[in-house]
Amino acid sequence: MSLGFYTVLLRLALPFVMLRLYWRSLKAPAYRRRVGERLGWGPPPSGADLWIHAVSVGEVQAAEPLIRRLMSREPALRLLVTTTTPTGAARVHDLFGDALAHRYTPYDLPGIIARFLDRVRPTLVIVMETEIWPNTLAVCERRGIAVILANARLSARSARGYARLAALTRATFARFTRIAAQSHADAQRFIALGADPACLSVTGSIKFDLRQPASLLNQAEAMRRLWGQRPVWVAASTREGEESQVLEAHRQLLARIPEALLVLVPRHPERFDRVAALVSRRGFSLARRSRRERCSDETAVLLVDTMGELPAFIAAGDAAFIGGSLVPSGGHNLLEAAAAGVPVAVGPHTFNFALITEMLVEEGAAARVADASTLAALMASWLSDAALRAQVGERGREVVARNRGALDRLIAVIDDCYARQYPVT
């Protein structure tokens, strides 16, 4: 597929993309707000020295230490962060307030991208992890704007998909000014698909450089006081089709530990009501966080149907399961739990975080489960043995501590790229 053919297909698909946006807005009204920004319109920021693109909540979380480092180092730096999802936008606002500008990511058509760049005028673009848009890269290349793919990861599964579009992929990957890969395996996949080896650096994952705020411990302790001495496990970032398995695991767990509490945190806010209905249909007594309902001794499930509180709930739990892994979604980040010293379980589908997951599993800081029954058995063993929980949790802290430093290496890549692209004369 050529870039021109890709562009024609995307133009034809745009009405359906907009229709899908409207459809999603029926359940999540935030999707119908600021639609003009996705077409390159909307109120322009007052210019931006640096444009950082982070798709959704996970990428925003990953970018947070980078953004904070850049802001503290250069207070006058004008930053723009774009996201694709409203949840990502909300997370940007929660983390940074009005300290930086946010816009929705423009669709990847040449005219839209050109209009966006005319209004923003960035000198450098940083794309987080795996967002690869051919026209955006082509337009930036024509304008001499450097683009860095930061904290870059490319699973074997994704690489096979890109390989099916070999011509377009090779031309697109060659347009990145620099690629800062999480691992040597990621780097080799990028090179095989057309990236220039001279542009590749292996910096590690900046997710290891997360710094948990001092207030997190206080929030976690306050939550624990509300729950009393009950053993608590947290099912975090669960996806469609996964809650039923988690609830079955909890049913089996209650047969062994009747006082156990499940804190259930679905991934997408538009699903909160459906998950609440599912919990009730399965016969569990339910409390909803959004309604500040009291979590009594008889409450079996606390549904966290709010945004921005997941780190505190994970830190408050005795053990955690990270969702998106019992269904083939690729999993989510385990490091918040590991950094908090909380034993963490995952299912078999973790290709989005393969390196981090394997590292934690190999070090005995995390464990894999295959289904509801093995999840229930693992949680029963952890919740009934405080010494074992402490041992597994401490291994997680050690893994996170040993692998910090990727942020410094990424900053060095950014500085080098900027110096080469815009040399002082």
Short mmCIF file of C-alpha atoms in Angstrom, two decimals:
data_model
loop_
_atom_site.label_atom_id
_atom_site.label_comp_id
_atom_site.label_asym_id
_atom_site.label_seq_id
_atom_site.Cartn_x
_atom_site.Cartn_y
_atom_site.Cartn_z
CA MET A 1 0.00 0.00 0.00
CA SER A 2 1.32 3.45 -0.93
CA LEU A 3 0.85 6.61 1.11
CA GLY A 4 -1.51 7.95 -1.55
CA PHE A 5 -3.71 4.86 -1.45
CA TYR A 6 -3.73 4.98 2.36
CA THR A 7 -4.85 8.63 2.19
CA VAL A 8 -7.67 7.85 -0.24
CA LEU A 9 -8.92 5.03 2.00
CA LEU A 10 -8.80 7.28 5.04
CA ARG A 11 -10.74 10.03 3.23
CA LEU A 12 -13.43 7.51 2.31
CA ALA A 13 -13.50 6.22 5.88
CA LEU A 14 -13.73 9.66 7.53
CA PRO A 15 -17.58 9.89 7.46
CA PHE A 16 -17.76 6.48 9.13
CA VAL A 17 -15.11 7.53 11.66
CA MET A 18 -17.23 10.56 12.53
CA LEU A 19 -20.33 8.37 12.76
CA ARG A 20 -18.51 6.04 15.14
CA LEU A 21 -17.49 9.06 17.22
CA TYR A 22 -21.15 10.06 17.45
CA TRP A 23 -22.15 6.49 18.34
CA ARG A 24 -19.61 6.39 21.15
CA SER A 25 -20.87 9.76 22.35
CA LEU A 26 -24.31 8.25 23.02
CA LYS A 27 -22.76 6.34 25.91
CA ALA A 28 -19.91 8.75 26.67
CA PRO A 29 -21.03 12.32 25.84
CA ALA A 30 -17.47 13.64 26.07
CA TYR A 31 -16.81 12.14 22.62
CA ARG A 32 -19.08 14.72 20.98
CA ARG A 33 -17.30 17.68 22.56
CA ARG A 34 -14.51 19.62 20.84
CA VAL A 35 -14.98 17.59 17.65
CA GLY A 36 -13.53 20.42 15.58
CA GLU A 37 -10.12 19.79 17.13
CA ARG A 38 -10.05 16.37 15.50
CA LEU A 39 -10.39 18.13 12.14
CA GLY A 40 -7.64 20.64 12.86
CA TRP A 41 -10.00 23.42 13.96
CA GLY A 42 -10.95 24.60 17.42
CA PRO A 43 -9.26 27.27 19.51
CA PRO A 44 -5.54 27.18 18.78
CA PRO A 45 -3.03 27.17 21.62
CA SER A 46 -0.71 30.14 21.59
CA GLY A 47 1.93 28.15 19.74
CA ALA A 48 3.86 25.21 21.15
CA ASP A 49 7.57 24.54 21.29
CA LEU A 50 6.89 20.86 21.89
CA TRP A 51 3.93 18.69 20.87
CA ILE A 52 3.56 15.45 22.85
CA HIS A 53 1.02 12.91 21.62
CA ALA A 54 -0.30 10.35 24.11
CA VAL A 55 -3.32 8.30 23.01
CA SER A 56 -5.17 7.66 26.25
CA VAL A 57 -4.78 7.25 30.00
CA GLY A 58 -1.96 4.71 29.85
CA GLU A 59 0.20 6.81 27.55
CA VAL A 60 -0.51 9.96 29.56
CA GLN A 61 0.60 8.15 32.70
CA ALA A 62 3.77 7.02 30.91
CA ALA A 63 4.47 10.55 29.68
CA GLU A 64 3.91 12.21 33.06
CA PRO A 65 7.51 11.92 34.37
CA LEU A 66 8.86 13.14 31.03
CA ILE A 67 6.52 16.14 30.97
CA ARG A 68 7.31 17.05 34.57
CA ARG A 69 11.04 16.81 33.94
CA LEU A 70 10.78 19.04 30.88
CA MET A 71 8.59 21.58 32.69
CA SER A 72 10.90 21.78 35.70
CA ARG A 73 14.00 22.06 33.51
CA GLU A 74 12.58 24.72 31.18
CA PRO A 75 9.68 26.58 32.85
CA ALA A 76 9.18 28.78 29.77
CA LEU A 77 8.74 25.75 27.47
CA ARG A 78 5.34 25.82 25.75
CA LEU A 79 3.90 22.31 25.79
CA LEU A 80 0.91 20.87 23.96
CA VAL A 81 -0.39 17.39 24.78
CA THR A 82 -2.83 15.66 22.45
CA THR A 83 -4.90 12.58 23.22
CA THR A 84 -7.40 10.55 21.24
CA THR A 85 -9.81 9.72 24.07
CA PRO A 86 -11.75 11.89 26.54
CA THR A 87 -10.42 9.77 29.40
CA GLY A 88 -6.91 10.67 28.29
CA ALA A 89 -7.92 14.34 28.16
CA ALA A 90 -9.37 14.13 31.67
CA ARG A 91 -6.17 12.54 32.96
CA VAL A 92 -4.06 15.33 31.44
CA HIS A 93 -6.24 17.88 33.26
CA ASP A 94 -6.09 15.93 36.54
CA LEU A 95 -2.29 15.76 36.40
CA PHE A 96 -1.41 19.21 35.08
CA GLY A 97 -4.47 21.45 35.31
CA ASP A 98 -3.92 24.58 33.20
CA ALA A 99 -0.12 24.32 33.29
CA LEU A 100 -0.09 23.04 29.71
CA ALA A 101 -2.41 23.00 26.72
CA HIS A 102 -4.45 19.99 25.61
CA ARG A 103 -6.13 19.30 22.27
CA TYR A 104 -7.61 16.20 20.67
CA THR A 105 -5.40 14.54 18.09
CA PRO A 106 -6.19 15.60 14.51
CA TYR A 107 -7.15 12.87 12.08
CA ASP A 108 -4.29 11.67 9.88
CA LEU A 109 -5.19 13.42 6.62
CA PRO A 110 -2.72 15.84 4.97
CA GLY A 111 -5.03 18.88 4.96
CA ILE A 112 -6.11 18.37 8.57
CA ILE A 113 -2.53 17.85 9.76
CA ALA A 114 -1.31 20.89 7.80
CA ARG A 115 -4.07 23.04 9.33
CA PHE A 116 -3.18 21.79 12.81
CA LEU A 117 0.55 22.45 12.34
CA ASP A 118 -0.15 25.94 10.95
CA ARG A 119 -1.93 26.74 14.20
CA VAL A 120 0.42 25.00 16.64
CA ARG A 121 3.84 25.56 14.97
CA PRO A 122 5.84 23.03 17.04
CA THR A 123 9.60 22.72 16.66
CA LEU A 124 9.65 19.14 17.97
CA VAL A 125 7.09 16.32 18.18
CA ILE A 126 7.26 13.45 20.66
CA VAL A 127 4.96 10.50 20.03
CA MET A 128 4.49 8.07 22.93
CA GLU A 129 4.90 4.32 22.50
CA THR A 130 3.18 2.99 19.35
CA GLU A 131 1.17 5.74 17.68
CA ILE A 132 2.35 5.72 14.07
CA TRP A 133 0.48 7.97 11.63
CA PRO A 134 1.89 8.05 8.06
CA ASN A 135 0.56 11.43 6.92
CA THR A 136 1.50 13.18 10.15
CA LEU A 137 5.07 11.95 9.72
CA ALA A 138 5.14 12.88 6.03
CA VAL A 139 3.87 16.43 6.64
CA CYS A 140 6.30 16.94 9.54
CA GLU A 141 9.16 15.70 7.34
CA ARG A 142 8.26 18.19 4.58
CA ARG A 143 8.23 21.02 7.12
CA GLY A 144 11.51 19.97 8.72
CA ILE A 145 9.89 19.17 12.09
CA ALA A 146 11.73 16.47 14.03
CA VAL A 147 9.59 13.58 15.32
CA ILE A 148 10.73 11.27 18.12
CA LEU A 149 8.98 7.99 18.91
CA ALA A 150 9.55 7.78 22.66
CA ASN A 151 9.26 4.81 25.01
CA ALA A 152 8.67 2.88 21.81
CA ARG A 153 7.41 -0.68 21.89
CA LEU A 154 6.48 -3.03 19.09
CA SER A 155 5.20 -6.50 19.91
CA ALA A 156 5.81 -9.44 17.61
CA ARG A 157 2.08 -9.49 16.92
CA SER A 158 2.01 -5.81 15.89
CA ALA A 159 5.14 -6.23 13.80
CA ARG A 160 3.47 -9.00 11.80
CA GLY A 161 0.53 -6.68 11.13
CA TYR A 162 2.77 -3.84 9.94
CA ALA A 163 4.72 -6.26 7.73
CA ARG A 164 1.57 -6.90 5.69
CA LEU A 165 1.78 -3.26 4.54
CA ALA A 166 5.50 -3.42 3.82
CA ALA A 167 5.89 -0.47 1.43
CA LEU A 168 3.88 1.98 3.52
CA THR A 169 5.42 0.74 6.77
CA ARG A 170 9.00 1.01 5.50
CA ALA A 171 8.51 4.56 4.22
CA THR A 172 6.70 5.61 7.41
CA PHE A 173 9.17 4.19 9.92
CA ALA A 174 12.06 5.74 7.99
CA ARG A 175 10.57 9.20 8.63
CA PHE A 176 11.10 9.15 12.40
CA THR A 177 14.01 11.37 13.35
CA ARG A 178 14.76 9.21 16.39
CA ILE A 179 13.22 6.11 17.94
CA ALA A 180 13.87 5.48 21.64
CA ALA A 181 12.93 1.81 22.09
CA GLN A 182 12.07 0.09 25.34
CA SER A 183 14.13 -3.04 24.58
CA HIS A 184 16.59 -4.53 22.10
CA ALA A 185 13.81 -6.79 20.79
CA ASP A 186 11.62 -3.74 20.08
CA ALA A 187 14.54 -2.03 18.34
CA GLN A 188 15.20 -5.01 16.08
CA ARG A 189 11.55 -5.16 15.03
CA PHE A 190 11.59 -1.47 14.12
CA ILE A 191 14.75 -1.95 12.05
CA ALA A 192 13.27 -4.98 10.28
CA LEU A 193 10.28 -2.86 9.27
CA GLY A 194 12.33 -0.02 7.81
CA ALA A 195 13.59 2.21 10.61
CA ASP A 196 17.12 3.57 10.17
CA PRO A 197 19.44 1.73 12.64
CA ALA A 198 21.37 4.98 13.15
CA CYS A 199 18.19 6.56 14.54
CA LEU A 200 17.54 3.78 17.08
CA SER A 201 18.42 3.99 20.76
CA VAL A 202 17.47 1.50 23.48
CA THR A 203 16.52 3.60 26.50
CA GLY A 204 14.34 1.22 28.51
CA SER A 205 10.83 1.96 29.71
CA ILE A 206 10.21 5.29 31.42
CA LYS A 207 7.29 3.62 33.17
CA PHE A 208 9.89 2.41 35.70
CA ASP A 209 10.63 6.06 36.54
CA LEU A 210 7.20 6.65 38.03
CA ARG A 211 7.31 8.58 41.28
CA GLN A 212 4.36 7.98 43.52
CA PRO A 213 3.25 11.14 45.35
CA ALA A 214 3.64 11.26 49.11
CA SER A 215 -0.11 11.75 49.40
CA LEU A 216 -0.75 8.32 47.83
CA LEU A 217 0.06 6.49 51.06
CA ASN A 218 -2.28 8.75 53.03
CA GLN A 219 -5.09 8.14 50.52
CA ALA A 220 -4.51 4.39 50.69
CA GLU A 221 -4.54 4.37 54.48
CA ALA A 222 -7.80 6.35 54.54
CA MET A 223 -9.40 3.79 52.22
CA ARG A 224 -8.18 0.90 54.34
CA ARG A 225 -9.78 2.42 57.42
CA LEU A 226 -13.13 2.39 55.63
CA TRP A 227 -12.74 -1.34 54.89
CA GLY A 228 -11.57 -2.42 58.33
CA GLN A 229 -9.47 -5.57 58.59
CA ARG A 230 -11.00 -7.31 55.60
CA PRO A 231 -8.69 -8.91 53.02
CA VAL A 232 -9.02 -6.88 49.82
CA TRP A 233 -8.05 -7.56 46.22
CA VAL A 234 -8.27 -5.06 43.39
CA ALA A 235 -9.21 -5.99 39.81
CA ALA A 236 -7.85 -3.02 37.87
CA SER A 237 -8.55 -1.82 34.32
CA THR A 238 -10.84 -4.72 33.44
CA ARG A 239 -12.17 -4.96 29.88
CA GLU A 240 -15.39 -6.08 28.22
CA GLY A 241 -15.95 -9.79 28.86
CA GLU A 242 -13.45 -9.87 31.72
CA GLU A 243 -15.63 -8.81 34.63
CA SER A 244 -17.65 -12.02 34.43
CA GLN A 245 -14.44 -14.03 34.94
CA VAL A 246 -13.31 -11.78 37.78
CA LEU A 247 -16.69 -12.13 39.50
CA GLU A 248 -16.54 -15.92 39.14
CA ALA A 249 -13.09 -15.86 40.71
CA HIS A 250 -14.47 -13.76 43.57
CA ARG A 251 -17.34 -16.20 44.07
CA GLN A 252 -14.82 -19.04 44.42
CA LEU A 253 -12.64 -16.92 46.70
CA LEU A 254 -15.57 -16.14 49.03
CA ALA A 255 -16.06 -19.88 49.53
CA ARG A 256 -12.57 -19.94 51.07
CA ILE A 257 -12.37 -16.44 52.60
CA PRO A 258 -15.96 -15.24 53.21
CA GLU A 259 -14.93 -11.77 54.38
CA ALA A 260 -12.91 -10.93 51.23
CA LEU A 261 -13.72 -7.71 49.38
CA LEU A 262 -13.30 -7.20 45.64
CA VAL A 263 -12.53 -3.67 44.44
CA LEU A 264 -13.51 -3.70 40.77
CA VAL A 265 -12.20 -0.93 38.49
CA PRO A 266 -13.46 -1.17 34.87
CA ARG A 267 -11.30 0.41 32.19
CA HIS A 268 -13.80 2.66 30.38
CA PRO A 269 -16.30 4.98 32.10
CA GLU A 270 -19.05 4.34 29.55
CA ARG A 271 -19.17 0.75 30.86
CA PHE A 272 -19.62 1.59 34.54
CA ASP A 273 -23.41 1.16 34.60
CA ARG A 274 -23.27 -2.10 32.62
CA VAL A 275 -20.69 -3.52 34.99
CA ALA A 276 -22.78 -2.47 38.00
CA ALA A 277 -25.78 -4.27 36.50
CA LEU A 278 -23.64 -7.37 35.89
CA VAL A 279 -22.45 -7.41 39.52
CA SER A 280 -26.03 -7.21 40.77
CA ARG A 281 -27.25 -9.91 38.37
CA ARG A 282 -24.56 -12.22 39.66
CA GLY A 283 -25.99 -11.82 43.16
CA PHE A 284 -23.21 -9.81 44.81
CA SER A 285 -23.94 -6.99 47.24
CA LEU A 286 -22.57 -3.85 45.63
CA ALA A 287 -21.35 -0.40 46.66
CA ARG A 288 -20.53 2.27 44.08
CA ARG A 289 -17.70 4.71 44.67
CA SER A 290 -19.34 7.50 42.65
CA ARG A 291 -22.31 7.50 45.02
CA ARG A 292 -20.08 7.33 48.11
CA GLU A 293 -22.05 4.30 49.23
CA ARG A 294 -20.84 2.78 52.48
CA CYS A 295 -18.79 -0.37 52.08
CA SER A 296 -20.24 -2.47 54.92
CA ASP A 297 -19.06 -5.86 56.18
CA GLU A 298 -21.73 -7.42 53.94
CA THR A 299 -20.54 -5.65 50.77
CA ALA A 300 -18.90 -8.15 48.44
CA VAL A 301 -17.91 -5.79 45.61
CA LEU A 302 -16.90 -2.14 45.60
CA LEU A 303 -17.25 -0.74 42.08
CA VAL A 304 -14.85 2.14 41.43
CA ASP A 305 -16.83 4.11 38.86
CA THR A 306 -14.75 7.26 39.16
CA MET A 307 -11.63 8.48 37.35
CA GLY A 308 -8.12 9.17 38.64
CA GLU A 309 -8.30 7.07 41.82
CA LEU A 310 -6.87 3.78 40.58
CA PRO A 311 -3.31 4.25 41.98
CA ALA A 312 -4.69 4.86 45.48
CA PHE A 313 -6.99 1.84 45.32
CA ILE A 314 -4.16 -0.39 44.14
CA ALA A 315 -1.92 0.84 46.96
CA ALA A 316 -4.73 0.21 49.46
CA GLY A 317 -5.30 -3.38 48.35
CA ASP A 318 -3.60 -6.51 49.65
CA ALA A 319 -3.23 -7.90 46.13
CA ALA A 320 -4.12 -6.87 42.60
CA PHE A 321 -5.13 -8.32 39.27
CA ILE A 322 -4.35 -6.18 36.20
CA GLY A 323 -7.03 -6.47 33.55
CA GLY A 324 -7.02 -6.65 29.78
CA SER A 325 -5.11 -9.89 30.21
CA LEU A 326 -7.80 -12.56 30.64
CA VAL A 327 -9.21 -11.34 27.33
CA PRO A 328 -6.97 -10.73 24.29
CA SER A 329 -6.60 -6.96 24.81
CA GLY A 330 -2.89 -7.11 25.56
CA GLY A 331 -2.93 -6.17 29.23
CA HIS A 332 -2.10 -2.98 31.10
CA ASN A 333 0.77 -1.64 33.18
CA LEU A 334 1.74 -3.64 36.28
CA LEU A 335 4.26 -1.17 37.62
CA GLU A 336 1.93 0.94 39.79
CA ALA A 337 1.16 -2.18 41.80
CA ALA A 338 4.80 -3.34 41.86
CA ALA A 339 6.06 0.08 42.97
CA ALA A 340 3.50 0.07 45.80
CA GLY A 341 4.69 -3.36 46.97
CA VAL A 342 1.40 -5.02 46.07
CA PRO A 343 1.50 -8.61 44.70
CA VAL A 344 0.13 -8.57 41.17
CA ALA A 345 -1.52 -11.17 38.93
CA VAL A 346 -2.09 -11.12 35.18
CA GLY A 347 -3.77 -13.36 32.65
CA PRO A 348 -2.16 -14.90 29.56
CA HIS A 349 -2.64 -11.90 27.22
CA THR A 350 0.04 -9.32 28.05
CA PHE A 351 1.62 -8.51 24.68
CA ASN A 352 1.24 -4.75 25.22
CA PHE A 353 3.54 -4.96 28.24
CA ALA A 354 5.48 -8.11 27.39
CA LEU A 355 8.91 -7.00 28.62
CA ILE A 356 7.69 -5.52 31.92
CA THR A 357 5.41 -8.46 32.60
CA GLU A 358 8.06 -11.12 31.90
CA MET A 359 10.58 -9.27 34.03
CA LEU A 360 8.22 -9.16 37.03
CA VAL A 361 7.11 -12.78 36.58
CA GLU A 362 10.69 -14.04 36.30
CA GLU A 363 11.64 -12.16 39.47
CA GLY A 364 8.72 -13.63 41.40
CA ALA A 365 7.10 -10.20 41.72
CA ALA A 366 4.03 -11.15 39.66
CA ALA A 367 2.19 -14.32 38.68
CA ARG A 368 0.23 -15.47 35.66
CA VAL A 369 -3.21 -17.07 35.85
CA ALA A 370 -5.10 -18.85 33.12
CA ASP A 371 -8.74 -18.43 34.15
CA ALA A 372 -11.14 -17.63 36.97
CA SER A 373 -10.26 -20.74 38.98
CA THR A 374 -6.51 -20.15 38.95
CA LEU A 375 -7.09 -16.47 39.74
CA ALA A 376 -9.24 -17.41 42.74
CA ALA A 377 -6.63 -19.90 43.98
CA LEU A 378 -3.81 -17.37 43.69
CA MET A 379 -5.75 -14.65 45.49
CA ALA A 380 -6.69 -17.10 48.24
CA SER A 381 -3.01 -17.95 48.80
CA TRP A 382 -1.95 -14.30 48.90
CA LEU A 383 -4.84 -13.02 51.01
CA SER A 384 -4.36 -15.75 53.61
CA ASP A 385 -0.58 -15.31 53.99
CA ALA A 386 0.71 -11.85 54.97
CA ALA A 387 4.36 -12.99 54.91
CA LEU A 388 4.02 -14.28 51.35
CA ARG A 389 2.34 -11.04 50.25
CA ALA A 390 5.14 -9.00 51.75
CA GLN A 391 7.78 -11.14 50.05
CA VAL A 392 6.19 -10.87 46.59
CA GLY A 393 5.51 -7.16 47.04
CA GLU A 394 9.07 -6.39 48.06
CA ARG A 395 10.38 -8.16 44.96
CA GLY A 396 8.19 -5.84 42.90
CA ARG A 397 9.66 -2.76 44.58
CA GLU A 398 13.17 -4.06 43.92
CA VAL A 399 12.50 -4.65 40.21
CA VAL A 400 11.15 -1.11 39.79
CA ALA A 401 14.12 0.40 41.66
CA ARG A 402 16.70 -1.53 39.61
CA ASN A 403 15.24 -0.45 36.27
CA ARG A 404 14.91 3.26 36.86
CA GLY A 405 16.98 5.56 34.67
CA ALA A 406 15.17 5.30 31.32
CA LEU A 407 13.92 8.86 31.70
CA ASP A 408 17.47 10.25 31.85
CA ARG A 409 18.39 8.27 28.73
CA LEU A 410 15.29 9.52 26.89
CA ILE A 411 16.03 13.13 27.84
CA ALA A 412 19.53 12.66 26.40
CA VAL A 413 18.01 11.42 23.13
CA ILE A 414 15.67 14.43 22.98
CA ASP A 415 18.52 16.87 23.66
CA ASP A 416 20.74 15.25 21.03
CA CYS A 417 17.94 15.23 18.46
CA TYR A 418 17.14 18.88 19.07
CA ALA A 419 20.80 19.90 18.88
CA ARG A 420 21.25 18.08 15.55
CA GLN A 421 17.97 19.32 14.07
CA TYR A 422 18.35 22.92 15.20
CA PRO A 423 22.09 23.60 15.63
CA VAL A 424 23.13 26.90 17.17
CA THR A 425 24.77 29.08 14.52
#
